[in-house]
Structures are given as structure tokens and as C-alpha cells.
């Protein structure tokens, strides 16, 4: 930069920066600089055509120029590295291009060859000024600009002031600027850029034409970087490009800086491999994050802690590990909600394959719970005096939301191709012949162990407990949609109806474990099992009715009052499910836990019945 703000270029012998920062961080054409030109500078777009990912903004800008409704002040917003100052420089040429014939007016397509275009492109035009408000925030800096706006430009049509990170200006500086913005001289344009629009005073914003630059998608970035690598004759694996694109997080500049690093680290001529990039990005532990997640979801605290110990030895921070887990939970949840993402270039290979496997097997409720616990846990770790202890507590808690079947089962199910089924019935079970577990081995949904035997004596008490925990939906399914096959605390085997939710076993295990403080194992079985609680209740009710109807007094009443019918039979000894109390001895583990519905009524009607009409 020449002109006003030349007090902050780096010393001429400063080493070339590792990546391009904001403008002014290195002399663009310093002869002493390394011959390698950073990609972000070399491939900086000079036209709107070559600006990637900002089609909407470009369309708006084109319209403004076409309609000759170009403001005297622009506000460009967007995250870092999406092209705000690049856009500002293009606009500066749009305003000043005179075309190859020297007669053109302002245009959205600057010619690039006229003297004005050439001078601005080469940073040689003194009437196009850039200023970084991050380093020059004061009112004096702004006064300097304002003073400078009074004179007409020397060579070009419009003086352009590009102020980056404009939100950093002090209040006084904004106030000083405001006066000029209210009545801008006709030969002056301001282009402001900011990453934090909310910090810009509304009084200033209202004087500007605003353009939002969006984050560039990972797909667009990967394609862009691929084109550049090709032009540079750098062989690079598609997977490596995807990793860089993802790490760039929407920023073209950050991504190109990473590509620079990858090129610098690669052996000359050898293709840049995904593993090298992963290593460079600190993603080598990605697999460890997957392993950790798997250990947690399988309810294996010891394995989870061992994985984090190893990662910690390699320098990983416990808080970062939890953050990585949180990211993975998010990714898996997205994969579950949007299965098409599995084919998307936006996600790295591991996410698409291993992550998709998790998405298939884990119920949404489980992922949601893990997300909540991690969010809370990360905050705890940040506040805890002992980060490691806090993180381990979070991981152990997380193990209790475990929902995966044992690995053997998992592997078998995945290899059998029935991958989509988890601890629940097959999506369309037909008459009940098809089950999640083909060979009769139960699918286990388990929470980790404590070992005291539970106090629940039968499946009805289990259902009642679930109701008491206000799990209304789960309770309804326990009553209507499952058949008890075996009640052997802390193991319950159930055969779900096809309409039972797939995560029923997991949810039941979680509720019971939480309520009783002991580990419960809910297994899905293929045996027929008992009638559902609802069916049992109906049967018991029917039995009571027929017993009542047989009573001489009732028969007499029914005969005496034509149209009378038995409306309800109330039995004070039945429970909430309309069932009599279980036999005095606790039911045998394998046997039915209910007396036959009609057993109690052999010698007469229940104590309390009524009829009505
Ligand atoms: Zn031009």
C-alpha cells in the first residue's frame, strides 16, 4: 500500500507468513520474499466470475450497477476469509474502470486492462486506500480520511476507502465518520468490511448498502482447491481435499493456507495423501474419537477412559476430546436425519462410513441425550479445577446412556446386512415372524453395571415404575406393544409388536437404570411370550364380567330391567392394569408372572360390582 496508511507494513526482511492474513501482512511483491507465492494471493479473484460461493451477493451487486443505483457506502459482512476485501477491491475497480477504450462508466465487469484497473489491481492507485480498523481505531485516523475525502481524485473517478474490521472503530471514530456518510462527496465511496455486523452502529449501517457474503460450502471449497491443485500440478487425493475443505470451515483463505501447508509438507512429486493432511490438521486422533464414541455407546467406561488416557499422553486436551465427541454426535445425528449426506462430499470418509454405521444403530433419543450431556459436560470441564477428573466424570456418565448391542452382535448384524435394525423390531415385521435378531439371540440394550438386585417383582411393576417416571409414551408401549418373554431381574426379555419404537429397549433400560441405580438388560426375543398387559387386562375384565353375569342376583336384575347391561365390574384388588395381584410367591424367572385371568373367580363375583342402564 502506498499513501496514507503506510506505517504498518512488516519490516522488509520479515519471513514470509505461514498463510496469508488480512491485507497488509506482507508486501505483496517484495523481492526478498520466498519465490513461492501463497496460493490465497496468487489465486485471489480479480473478477466477480472468479469469486466462488457468493452468487447471491454478486447478483445483487450486478443489479445495483445495472440500475446505476450504486451506494456511496457498502457494508460487506461475513466470516473471515470468505472474500470481503477481495470483493471490496473488485468493487473499487467496478467504480473506476473506464474500459479498454477509455470511455466506459462504472460497471460490474471491470475490464482489467484500462489504466485504472491495472493501477488498482497492482495496489499502485493512491486514491484507493485500505485501512485495517483493528489497528487504527481512533478518531484521528478517521479525521485523516475525512480530510482526504475533500479533494478530488487525481487519476481515477472515485476515491475508494476500504475499511476492514470496521466494527473495531471507536465510538468517536464512528461519529466522525457518520457526518461524512450523511453527505458523502460525489467522488468518494466507502467500502466497509466486518465479521461482526452487530457491533456496527445502526446509524452507520443505515447509510450503507449491505452485502452478506456467505460461508463457502465444503463441496465448493473442495472443488475450488482441486482446480487450483491441478493448475499448480500438485497431485492430491480427493479425500485430502475434502479434509482441507472441511477444516477451512467456509473460508477460502484458510483453506488455501492449509493447502499451502500441505504442499510444503508433501514430498515433491508425491501425491498428497489424506493421511498426511489428517496428520497435519491434527485429525490423526479422529479414529480415536470414533473409538471413544463406540466405547461410550457400548457402555464401556473402562475402555473409554483407556482411550482418553492414550490420547492425553499424545497431548490431547480433555476438553477438546469432549468437543470432538460433541461434533461427532452432531455429525451422526445429521446422518440419521439426512441419510443423503452419506453420499455427500462434505463429509470425510470416516464420517460417511463409520458415522453412518452409528447413525443406523443409535436411536435419535440417545443421540439427543448424549448431546445434552456433552454440552453440559464441556462447560463443567471448563470450570473444573481438575479438567481430567471432570472429563472422566462426564465420560462415565455418558456410558450410562449406552445403547449398542454387544460388539459380536453388532458385527453379526452388520455382516448379515440387516444393518438398519437396532434394539427394536424390524421396520416391517409382518405377522411378527421377522425380528431384529434373526438367529434368536437377543439384542441387548444395556446400561453399565452396579450390582444390587432390583426391587421390581414383575413386569407390571416395571410398567408402573415407568408411568411414575412420567414416561407416558414408553409406558403406553409397554402396556400395548410388548410381550413379556422372560422376567429375570435385572434381565427382561420382550417380544415387541411391529409398532413398538425401535429404541424401546434402550429407553426402558435407561429409565430402569436411572430409577433403580442398577444395570438392567432389556433383550428382544422371538418367543411368543405373554399377552400384552393390555390384553391381559382385557381378558381379566372379560372374566370378571362373565363371572358377574353368572351371579344369581345380577341375572335377576338383568331380567327385571330390560336393556340393563353390565357397564363395569370394579375389583378393589386389581392394579392399574386391571389385573389381580400376582400370586403370593414371586413368579419364577421363566414362568408367567400372572395367574390365569379367571382363576380368582371360580366361586362367585368380585366384592364390588355394579350394573347400570
Ligand atoms: Zn478497467
XYZ file of C-alpha atoms and ligand atoms in Angstrom, residues 97-99 111-114 117, ligand 1:
9
model
C -12.973 1.116 -14.753
C -13.040 3.207 -17.913
C -12.954 0.235 -20.253
C -12.060 -4.746 -17.917
C -8.797 -5.399 -16.122
C -6.762 -3.683 -18.847
C -7.539 0.028 -18.574
C -7.957 -1.313 -13.450
Zn -10.878 -1.264 -16.491
